[in-house]
Amino acid sequence: MPEIKIDLFSDTMTKPTLEMRRFMCDAEVGDEQKGEDPTVNLLQEMVAELLGKEAALYLPSGTMCNQISIKIHCRPGDEILLDRTAHPLNSEAGGPAALAGAMVQPLQGKRGIFSAEQVKQSIRPITRYQPRTRLVSVEQTSNMGGGTVWPLQTVREVCEVAHRNHLLTHMDGARLLNAVVATQVPAKDFATDFDSAWIDFSKGLGAPVGAALAGSKEFISEAWQWKQRLGGAMRQAGIIAAAGVYALRHHVERLVVDHENARFLAHGLAEFRGTTLDPREVETNIVIFDISKTGRTSQEILERLLAQGLRMSIVSSSRLRAVTHLDISRKDVEVALLIVKKVLTD
Ligand SMILES: *Cc1c(COP(=O)(O)O)cnc(C)c1O
């Protein structure tokens, strides 16, 4: 395979910066399982504060944040409402079924965002026959929706309907801070109505690993037991948690750069014959575009891009996804556009 020079596959492709590595190197550490790692404790406090929750728990991945939350919120046979593009439904190896024994009712949102009315229509009546609708999960921003931001008003309405009907609410905030930077709405305000919420450090924030789940003290103490049970409890995890601390201090505001680069990319792509997208729909760092007018499949286009050193990811046979991040400069985007243009005109 030719060398990948520009990697728009995902914002998970970021490598820790030299400054981040230095900060990790100097981290104070202890036994995390015993609550004795000062850096893990600091990171948990920072996230609890950021999300306005009583407590937070450092976990190896966002997937574990979702799965532990679902496990705590749902009994076997319970049903979860989420968008049909949502991560736990498509990218967590069947976790809701395998671990929690939960059913999933996928909602057909608009670019990953569903309405309170849809939630209301989807909550099942309480009868002996039907599963108990138990949890609503919201993905902020919506990844496969194209980095779309859930408006605060929609979040409030969805959570209000859920709680009124005795459902619990969960926010998959893998890219919550992208939404925060794009809207200037504080993270706390987005998180306040959710019973559980988490952020990922290994996406646009640029840390090599880790996520943190937040909620009430009671919820987090249950989450701790699941972390232990699943083998997610670590030892001197401060070494990696330090990357999260560094990222929260230095890599949040700069997400605007990724958003500007994504918009620049989208405007460029929209000019080409063969691509279909509306650049006004690009709100954060994700650009999804259609290539069916090229007469080729996304796989065929991707292979041609790869041959030129540009990587993206496949959303469907007719759509590709490009994600901007810490390791992508404006210059990289300019080169990426030249490569796409070449591939489309060849
Ligand atoms: C990446 C991602 C996850 C999972 O996070 P990991 O840290 O990769 O396990 C969950 N939800 C969304 C929306 C994501 O983009």
Tab-separated table of C-alpha atoms and ligand atoms in Angstrom:
chain	number	residue	atom	x	y	z
A	1	MET	CA	0.000	0.000	0.000
A	2	PRO	CA	1.350	3.454	-0.845
A	3	GLU	CA	2.235	5.723	2.043
A	4	ILE	CA	-0.692	7.679	3.483
A	5	LYS	CA	0.312	11.319	3.422
A	6	ILE	CA	-2.982	12.894	4.390
A	7	ASP	CA	-5.195	10.930	6.722
A	8	LEU	CA	-8.811	12.091	6.807
A	9	PHE	CA	-9.989	8.635	7.878
A	10	SER	CA	-10.977	9.830	11.353
A	11	ASP	CA	-10.007	12.209	14.138
A	12	THR	CA	-8.823	9.082	15.957
A	13	MET	CA	-5.722	9.276	13.741
A	14	THR	CA	-4.166	12.093	15.766
A	15	LYS	CA	-0.815	11.306	17.336
A	16	PRO	CA	0.096	12.817	20.705
A	17	THR	CA	2.077	16.026	20.260
A	18	LEU	CA	5.544	16.471	21.715
A	19	GLU	CA	4.144	18.772	24.435
A	20	MET	CA	1.467	16.214	25.297
A	21	ARG	CA	4.089	13.454	25.498
A	22	ARG	CA	6.242	15.605	27.792
A	23	PHE	CA	3.275	16.288	30.034
A	24	MET	CA	2.481	12.545	30.156
A	25	CYS	CA	6.083	11.827	31.002
A	26	ASP	CA	5.964	14.119	34.024
A	27	ALA	CA	2.591	12.875	35.312
A	28	GLU	CA	2.288	11.961	38.965
A	29	VAL	CA	0.910	8.445	39.231
A	30	GLY	CA	-0.427	5.923	41.757
A	31	ASP	CA	-2.781	2.965	41.868
A	32	GLU	CA	-5.869	4.077	39.984
A	33	GLN	CA	-8.011	1.188	41.288
A	34	LYS	CA	-7.417	2.359	44.820
A	35	GLY	CA	-8.219	5.971	43.930
A	36	GLU	CA	-4.560	6.820	44.506
A	37	ASP	CA	-3.579	8.096	41.087
A	38	PRO	CA	-3.566	11.896	41.403
A	39	THR	CA	-3.614	12.477	37.652
A	40	VAL	CA	-6.588	10.168	37.067
A	41	ASN	CA	-8.354	11.818	40.016
A	42	LEU	CA	-7.649	15.263	38.586
A	43	LEU	CA	-8.962	14.295	35.165
A	44	GLN	CA	-12.133	12.848	36.701
A	45	GLU	CA	-12.686	16.063	38.665
A	46	MET	CA	-12.131	18.152	35.555
A	47	VAL	CA	-14.692	16.131	33.579
A	48	ALA	CA	-17.279	16.105	36.385
A	49	GLU	CA	-16.902	19.892	36.605
A	50	LEU	CA	-16.986	20.358	32.819
A	51	LEU	CA	-20.183	18.322	32.477
A	52	GLY	CA	-21.771	19.619	35.673
A	53	LYS	CA	-22.107	16.166	37.211
A	54	GLU	CA	-21.370	14.894	40.729
A	55	ALA	CA	-18.687	12.453	39.649
A	56	ALA	CA	-16.786	11.045	36.696
A	57	LEU	CA	-14.881	7.875	35.887
A	58	TYR	CA	-11.867	7.456	33.612
A	59	LEU	CA	-12.319	4.545	31.204
A	60	PRO	CA	-10.195	3.017	28.442
A	61	SER	CA	-12.639	3.911	25.662
A	62	GLY	CA	-15.835	5.600	24.645
A	63	THR	CA	-17.273	2.232	23.752
A	64	MET	CA	-16.880	1.154	27.369
A	65	CYS	CA	-18.594	4.383	28.499
A	66	ASN	CA	-21.596	3.539	26.304
A	67	GLN	CA	-21.709	-0.121	27.260
A	68	ILE	CA	-21.384	0.439	30.998
A	69	SER	CA	-24.083	3.110	30.885
A	70	ILE	CA	-26.460	0.881	28.939
A	71	LYS	CA	-25.730	-1.990	31.308
A	72	ILE	CA	-26.559	0.149	34.345
A	73	HIS	CA	-29.637	1.802	32.869
A	74	CYS	CA	-31.283	-1.254	31.286
A	75	ARG	CA	-32.481	-4.654	32.423
A	76	PRO	CA	-32.525	-7.540	29.917
A	77	GLY	CA	-35.466	-7.078	27.555
A	78	ASP	CA	-35.542	-3.283	27.953
A	79	GLU	CA	-35.483	-1.112	24.890
A	80	ILE	CA	-33.203	1.749	23.916
A	81	LEU	CA	-34.238	4.552	21.564
A	82	LEU	CA	-31.398	5.927	19.469
A	83	ASP	CA	-30.747	7.121	15.959
A	84	ARG	CA	-30.252	4.414	13.342
A	85	THR	CA	-26.746	5.765	12.684
A	86	ALA	CA	-25.747	5.672	16.384
A	87	HIS	CA	-22.428	4.173	17.449
A	88	PRO	CA	-23.742	1.569	19.953
A	89	LEU	CA	-25.995	0.192	17.228
A	90	ASN	CA	-23.417	0.014	14.426
A	91	SER	CA	-19.919	-0.069	15.852
A	92	GLU	CA	-19.921	-1.743	19.267
A	93	ALA	CA	-20.074	-5.375	18.193
A	94	GLY	CA	-23.667	-5.863	19.301
A	95	GLY	CA	-22.799	-4.758	22.846
A	96	PRO	CA	-26.305	-3.665	23.893
A	97	ALA	CA	-27.624	-7.162	23.085
A	98	ALA	CA	-24.567	-9.114	24.166
A	99	LEU	CA	-23.866	-7.336	27.458
A	100	ALA	CA	-27.090	-5.719	28.643
A	101	GLY	CA	-29.572	-7.982	26.839
A	102	ALA	CA	-31.222	-4.783	25.647
A	103	MET	CA	-33.312	-4.288	22.533
A	104	VAL	CA	-32.707	-1.320	20.288
A	105	GLN	CA	-35.362	0.682	18.465
A	106	PRO	CA	-33.541	2.735	15.823
A	107	LEU	CA	-35.142	6.104	15.091
A	108	GLN	CA	-34.924	7.730	11.698
A	109	GLY	CA	-33.435	11.088	12.561
A	110	LYS	CA	-32.437	13.849	10.165
A	111	ARG	CA	-28.673	13.541	9.812
A	112	GLY	CA	-28.502	11.747	13.148
A	113	ILE	CA	-30.856	14.041	15.041
A	114	PHE	CA	-34.347	12.946	16.042
A	115	SER	CA	-37.096	14.998	17.628
A	116	ALA	CA	-38.980	14.889	20.914
A	117	GLU	CA	-42.081	14.054	18.882
A	118	GLN	CA	-40.323	10.972	17.451
A	119	VAL	CA	-39.358	9.895	20.961
A	120	LYS	CA	-42.914	10.380	22.130
A	121	GLN	CA	-44.263	8.300	19.226
A	122	SER	CA	-41.731	5.533	19.890
A	123	ILE	CA	-42.217	5.023	23.615
A	124	ARG	CA	-44.217	1.854	24.014
A	125	PRO	CA	-47.283	1.622	26.189
A	126	ILE	CA	-46.781	-0.339	29.372
A	127	THR	CA	-48.267	-3.731	28.638
A	128	ARG	CA	-47.329	-7.320	29.327
A	129	TYR	CA	-46.571	-7.834	25.639
A	130	GLN	CA	-44.154	-5.090	24.742
A	131	PRO	CA	-40.616	-4.453	25.907
A	132	ARG	CA	-40.166	-1.658	28.418
A	133	THR	CA	-38.801	1.440	26.708
A	134	ARG	CA	-36.095	2.462	29.120
A	135	LEU	CA	-33.391	4.683	27.665
A	136	VAL	CA	-32.903	7.436	25.098
A	137	SER	CA	-29.393	7.905	23.769
A	138	VAL	CA	-28.244	11.043	21.968
A	139	GLU	CA	-24.979	11.324	20.038
A	140	GLN	CA	-23.426	14.796	20.266
A	141	THR	CA	-22.187	15.491	17.629
A	142	SER	CA	-23.735	12.885	15.355
A	143	ASN	CA	-20.834	11.089	13.725
A	144	MET	CA	-22.551	9.345	10.811
A	145	GLY	CA	-25.011	12.229	10.587
A	146	GLY	CA	-22.029	14.268	9.348
A	147	GLY	CA	-20.823	15.938	12.542
A	148	THR	CA	-24.210	17.568	13.073
A	149	VAL	CA	-24.801	19.419	16.326
A	150	TRP	CA	-27.892	18.670	18.388
A	151	PRO	CA	-29.369	22.103	19.158
A	152	LEU	CA	-29.707	22.719	22.898
A	153	GLN	CA	-33.441	23.185	22.469
A	154	THR	CA	-33.833	19.736	20.852
A	155	VAL	CA	-31.723	18.127	23.587
A	156	ARG	CA	-33.952	19.725	26.217
A	157	GLU	CA	-37.179	18.661	24.527
A	158	VAL	CA	-35.999	15.078	23.962
A	159	CYS	CA	-34.864	14.697	27.581
A	160	GLU	CA	-38.042	16.308	28.858
A	161	VAL	CA	-40.267	13.831	26.975
A	162	ALA	CA	-38.039	10.950	28.073
A	163	HIS	CA	-38.074	11.862	31.746
A	164	ARG	CA	-41.794	12.632	31.731
A	165	ASN	CA	-42.282	9.043	30.563
A	166	HIS	CA	-39.900	7.601	33.165
A	167	LEU	CA	-37.110	6.885	30.683
A	168	LEU	CA	-33.454	7.525	31.431
A	169	THR	CA	-31.242	9.624	29.172
A	170	HIS	CA	-27.682	9.100	27.971
A	171	MET	CA	-25.366	11.308	25.929
A	172	ASP	CA	-22.641	9.773	23.789
A	173	GLY	CA	-20.453	12.861	23.806
A	174	ALA	CA	-17.541	11.419	21.857
A	175	ARG	CA	-17.418	14.828	20.098
A	176	LEU	CA	-19.345	16.948	22.586
A	177	LEU	CA	-16.532	19.496	22.703
A	178	ASN	CA	-16.771	19.981	18.948
A	179	ALA	CA	-20.420	20.916	19.522
A	180	VAL	CA	-19.402	23.240	22.365
A	181	VAL	CA	-16.815	25.055	20.275
A	182	ALA	CA	-19.162	25.290	17.285
A	183	THR	CA	-22.086	26.736	19.254
A	184	GLN	CA	-20.443	28.424	22.261
A	185	VAL	CA	-22.981	26.552	24.408
A	186	PRO	CA	-21.183	25.366	27.576
A	187	ALA	CA	-20.677	21.582	27.861
A	188	LYS	CA	-22.603	21.675	31.148
A	189	ASP	CA	-25.689	23.026	29.417
A	190	PHE	CA	-25.655	20.239	26.846
A	191	ALA	CA	-25.062	17.613	29.572
A	192	THR	CA	-27.333	18.777	32.343
A	193	ASP	CA	-30.493	16.897	31.297
A	194	PHE	CA	-28.721	13.555	30.862
A	195	ASP	CA	-28.486	10.849	33.512
A	196	SER	CA	-25.127	9.848	32.044
A	197	ALA	CA	-22.759	11.604	29.650
A	198	TRP	CA	-19.201	11.118	28.495
A	199	ILE	CA	-16.451	12.632	26.392
A	200	ASP	CA	-13.687	10.973	24.418
A	201	PHE	CA	-10.059	12.095	24.629
A	202	SER	CA	-8.889	9.999	21.676
A	203	LYS	CA	-10.899	11.800	18.976
A	204	GLY	CA	-10.373	15.450	18.108
A	205	LEU	CA	-8.795	16.171	21.486
A	206	GLY	CA	-5.738	14.303	20.312
A	207	ALA	CA	-4.961	11.999	23.253
A	208	PRO	CA	-3.768	8.488	22.409
A	209	VAL	CA	-6.406	6.758	24.539
A	210	GLY	CA	-9.198	7.216	27.053
A	211	ALA	CA	-12.651	8.594	27.753
A	212	ALA	CA	-14.506	9.727	30.857
A	213	LEU	CA	-18.058	8.957	31.912
A	214	ALA	CA	-19.964	11.309	34.226
A	215	GLY	CA	-23.166	11.146	36.257
A	216	SER	CA	-24.496	11.052	39.811
A	217	LYS	CA	-22.304	9.639	42.607
A	218	GLU	CA	-24.520	6.590	42.740
A	219	PHE	CA	-24.276	6.027	38.987
A	220	ILE	CA	-20.500	6.385	39.015
A	221	SER	CA	-20.091	3.989	41.913
A	222	GLU	CA	-22.048	1.396	39.919
A	223	ALA	CA	-19.955	2.238	36.868
A	224	TRP	CA	-16.833	1.591	38.955
A	225	GLN	CA	-18.022	-1.921	39.669
A	226	TRP	CA	-18.585	-2.549	35.964
A	227	LYS	CA	-15.185	-1.117	35.134
A	228	GLN	CA	-13.675	-3.601	37.563
A	229	ARG	CA	-15.779	-6.480	36.275
A	230	LEU	CA	-14.940	-5.858	32.621
A	231	GLY	CA	-11.243	-5.541	33.311
A	232	GLY	CA	-11.212	-1.808	32.595
A	233	ALA	CA	-9.669	-0.936	35.961
A	234	MET	CA	-6.025	0.031	35.533
A	235	ARG	CA	-3.010	0.776	37.725
A	236	GLN	CA	-0.703	3.762	37.093
A	237	ALA	CA	-3.134	5.100	34.519
A	238	GLY	CA	-2.077	8.672	35.247
A	239	ILE	CA	0.444	8.283	32.432
A	240	ILE	CA	-2.383	8.129	29.891
A	241	ALA	CA	-4.884	10.222	31.860
A	242	ALA	CA	-2.327	13.035	31.687
A	243	ALA	CA	-2.972	13.199	27.957
A	244	GLY	CA	-6.632	13.883	28.754
A	245	VAL	CA	-5.705	16.632	31.225
A	246	TYR	CA	-3.380	18.183	28.662
A	247	ALA	CA	-6.033	17.911	25.941
A	248	LEU	CA	-8.709	19.623	28.033
A	249	ARG	CA	-6.302	22.466	28.770
A	250	HIS	CA	-4.808	22.952	25.313
A	251	HIS	CA	-6.798	21.207	22.603
A	252	VAL	CA	-10.377	22.377	23.056
A	253	GLU	CA	-10.357	25.923	21.680
A	254	ARG	CA	-8.305	24.840	18.689
A	255	LEU	CA	-11.134	22.584	17.482
A	256	VAL	CA	-12.379	25.690	15.621
A	257	VAL	CA	-9.414	25.213	13.283
A	258	ASP	CA	-10.640	21.692	12.434
A	259	HIS	CA	-14.103	23.091	11.781
A	260	GLU	CA	-12.745	25.804	9.480
A	261	ASN	CA	-10.675	23.208	7.629
A	262	ALA	CA	-13.718	20.946	7.259
A	263	ARG	CA	-15.757	23.819	5.810
A	264	PHE	CA	-12.928	24.709	3.453
A	265	LEU	CA	-12.753	21.086	2.331
A	266	ALA	CA	-16.537	20.934	1.866
A	267	HIS	CA	-16.624	24.113	-0.227
A	268	GLY	CA	-13.826	22.733	-2.398
A	269	LEU	CA	-15.486	19.331	-2.836
A	270	ALA	CA	-18.828	20.932	-3.691
A	271	GLU	CA	-17.218	22.623	-6.711
A	272	PHE	CA	-16.220	19.336	-8.347
A	273	ARG	CA	-18.300	17.514	-10.872
A	274	GLY	CA	-19.227	14.092	-9.502
A	275	THR	CA	-19.505	15.061	-5.841
A	276	THR	CA	-22.734	16.015	-4.113
A	277	LEU	CA	-22.849	17.814	-0.789
A	278	ASP	CA	-24.108	21.011	0.758
A	279	PRO	CA	-21.184	22.741	2.459
A	280	ARG	CA	-23.607	24.734	4.624
A	281	GLU	CA	-24.434	21.465	6.374
A	282	VAL	CA	-20.875	21.100	7.651
A	283	GLU	CA	-21.052	22.286	11.250
A	284	THR	CA	-17.983	20.680	12.825
A	285	ASN	CA	-15.070	18.499	11.670
A	286	ILE	CA	-16.859	15.833	9.619
A	287	VAL	CA	-17.624	16.027	5.908
A	288	ILE	CA	-19.794	13.330	4.320
A	289	PHE	CA	-20.249	13.549	0.571
A	290	ASP	CA	-21.896	11.566	-2.182
A	291	ILE	CA	-19.938	10.348	-5.203
A	292	SER	CA	-22.616	8.448	-7.122
A	293	LYS	CA	-22.474	10.937	-10.020
A	294	THR	CA	-18.936	9.756	-10.758
A	295	GLY	CA	-20.387	6.431	-11.874
A	296	ARG	CA	-18.003	4.713	-9.467
A	297	THR	CA	-18.521	3.188	-6.044
A	298	SER	CA	-17.058	4.765	-2.933
A	299	GLN	CA	-14.709	1.762	-2.681
A	300	GLU	CA	-13.358	2.467	-6.167
A	301	ILE	CA	-12.889	6.164	-5.433
A	302	LEU	CA	-11.257	5.380	-2.098
A	303	GLU	CA	-8.723	3.056	-3.717
A	304	ARG	CA	-7.794	5.770	-6.209
A	305	LEU	CA	-7.413	8.314	-3.420
A	306	LEU	CA	-5.260	5.891	-1.435
A	307	ALA	CA	-3.008	5.395	-4.429
A	308	GLN	CA	-2.336	9.148	-4.235
A	309	GLY	CA	-1.677	9.040	-0.486
A	310	LEU	CA	-5.063	10.355	0.697
A	311	ARG	CA	-7.217	8.319	3.056
A	312	MET	CA	-10.916	8.775	3.821
A	313	SER	CA	-13.529	6.308	5.060
A	314	ILE	CA	-16.544	4.662	3.479
A	315	VAL	CA	-20.009	5.459	4.815
A	316	SER	CA	-21.955	3.562	2.126
A	317	SER	CA	-21.453	2.437	-1.474
A	318	SER	CA	-22.138	6.009	-2.585
A	319	ARG	CA	-20.768	8.121	0.271
A	320	LEU	CA	-17.352	8.918	1.702
A	321	ARG	CA	-16.435	10.599	4.979
A	322	ALA	CA	-13.506	12.930	5.601
A	323	VAL	CA	-12.618	14.091	9.105
A	324	THR	CA	-10.298	16.983	9.939
A	325	HIS	CA	-8.189	16.949	13.097
A	326	LEU	CA	-5.108	18.118	14.961
A	327	ASP	CA	-2.699	16.599	12.458
A	328	ILE	CA	-4.374	18.137	9.397
A	329	SER	CA	-3.336	21.631	8.312
A	330	ARG	CA	-4.975	23.975	5.820
A	331	LYS	CA	-2.186	23.052	3.409
A	332	ASP	CA	-3.069	19.358	3.816
A	333	VAL	CA	-6.667	20.140	2.925
A	334	GLU	CA	-5.528	22.055	-0.155
A	335	VAL	CA	-3.444	19.073	-1.269
A	336	ALA	CA	-6.330	16.702	-0.474
A	337	LEU	CA	-8.592	18.743	-2.748
A	338	LEU	CA	-6.050	18.556	-5.571
A	339	ILE	CA	-5.888	14.777	-5.157
A	340	VAL	CA	-9.676	14.405	-5.193
A	341	LYS	CA	-9.889	16.618	-8.266
A	342	LYS	CA	-7.280	14.520	-10.048
A	343	VAL	CA	-9.028	11.271	-9.138
A	344	LEU	CA	-12.408	12.586	-10.287
A	345	THR	CA	-11.124	13.851	-13.625
A	346	ASP	CA	-8.917	10.844	-14.479
B	1	LIG	C1	-15.542	6.850	18.440
B	1	LIG	C2	-16.931	6.878	18.932
B	1	LIG	C3	-17.330	6.087	20.002
B	1	LIG	C4	-16.434	5.058	20.655
B	1	LIG	O1	-15.327	5.636	21.236
B	1	LIG	P1	-13.953	4.771	21.378
B	1	LIG	O2	-13.153	5.602	22.312
B	1	LIG	O3	-13.401	4.660	19.996
B	1	LIG	O4	-14.347	3.450	21.938
B	1	LIG	C5	-18.624	6.192	20.446
B	1	LIG	N1	-19.472	7.057	19.885
B	1	LIG	C6	-19.138	7.845	18.861
B	1	LIG	C7	-20.117	8.802	18.304
B	1	LIG	C8	-17.848	7.774	18.331
B	1	LIG	O5	-17.523	8.549	17.292
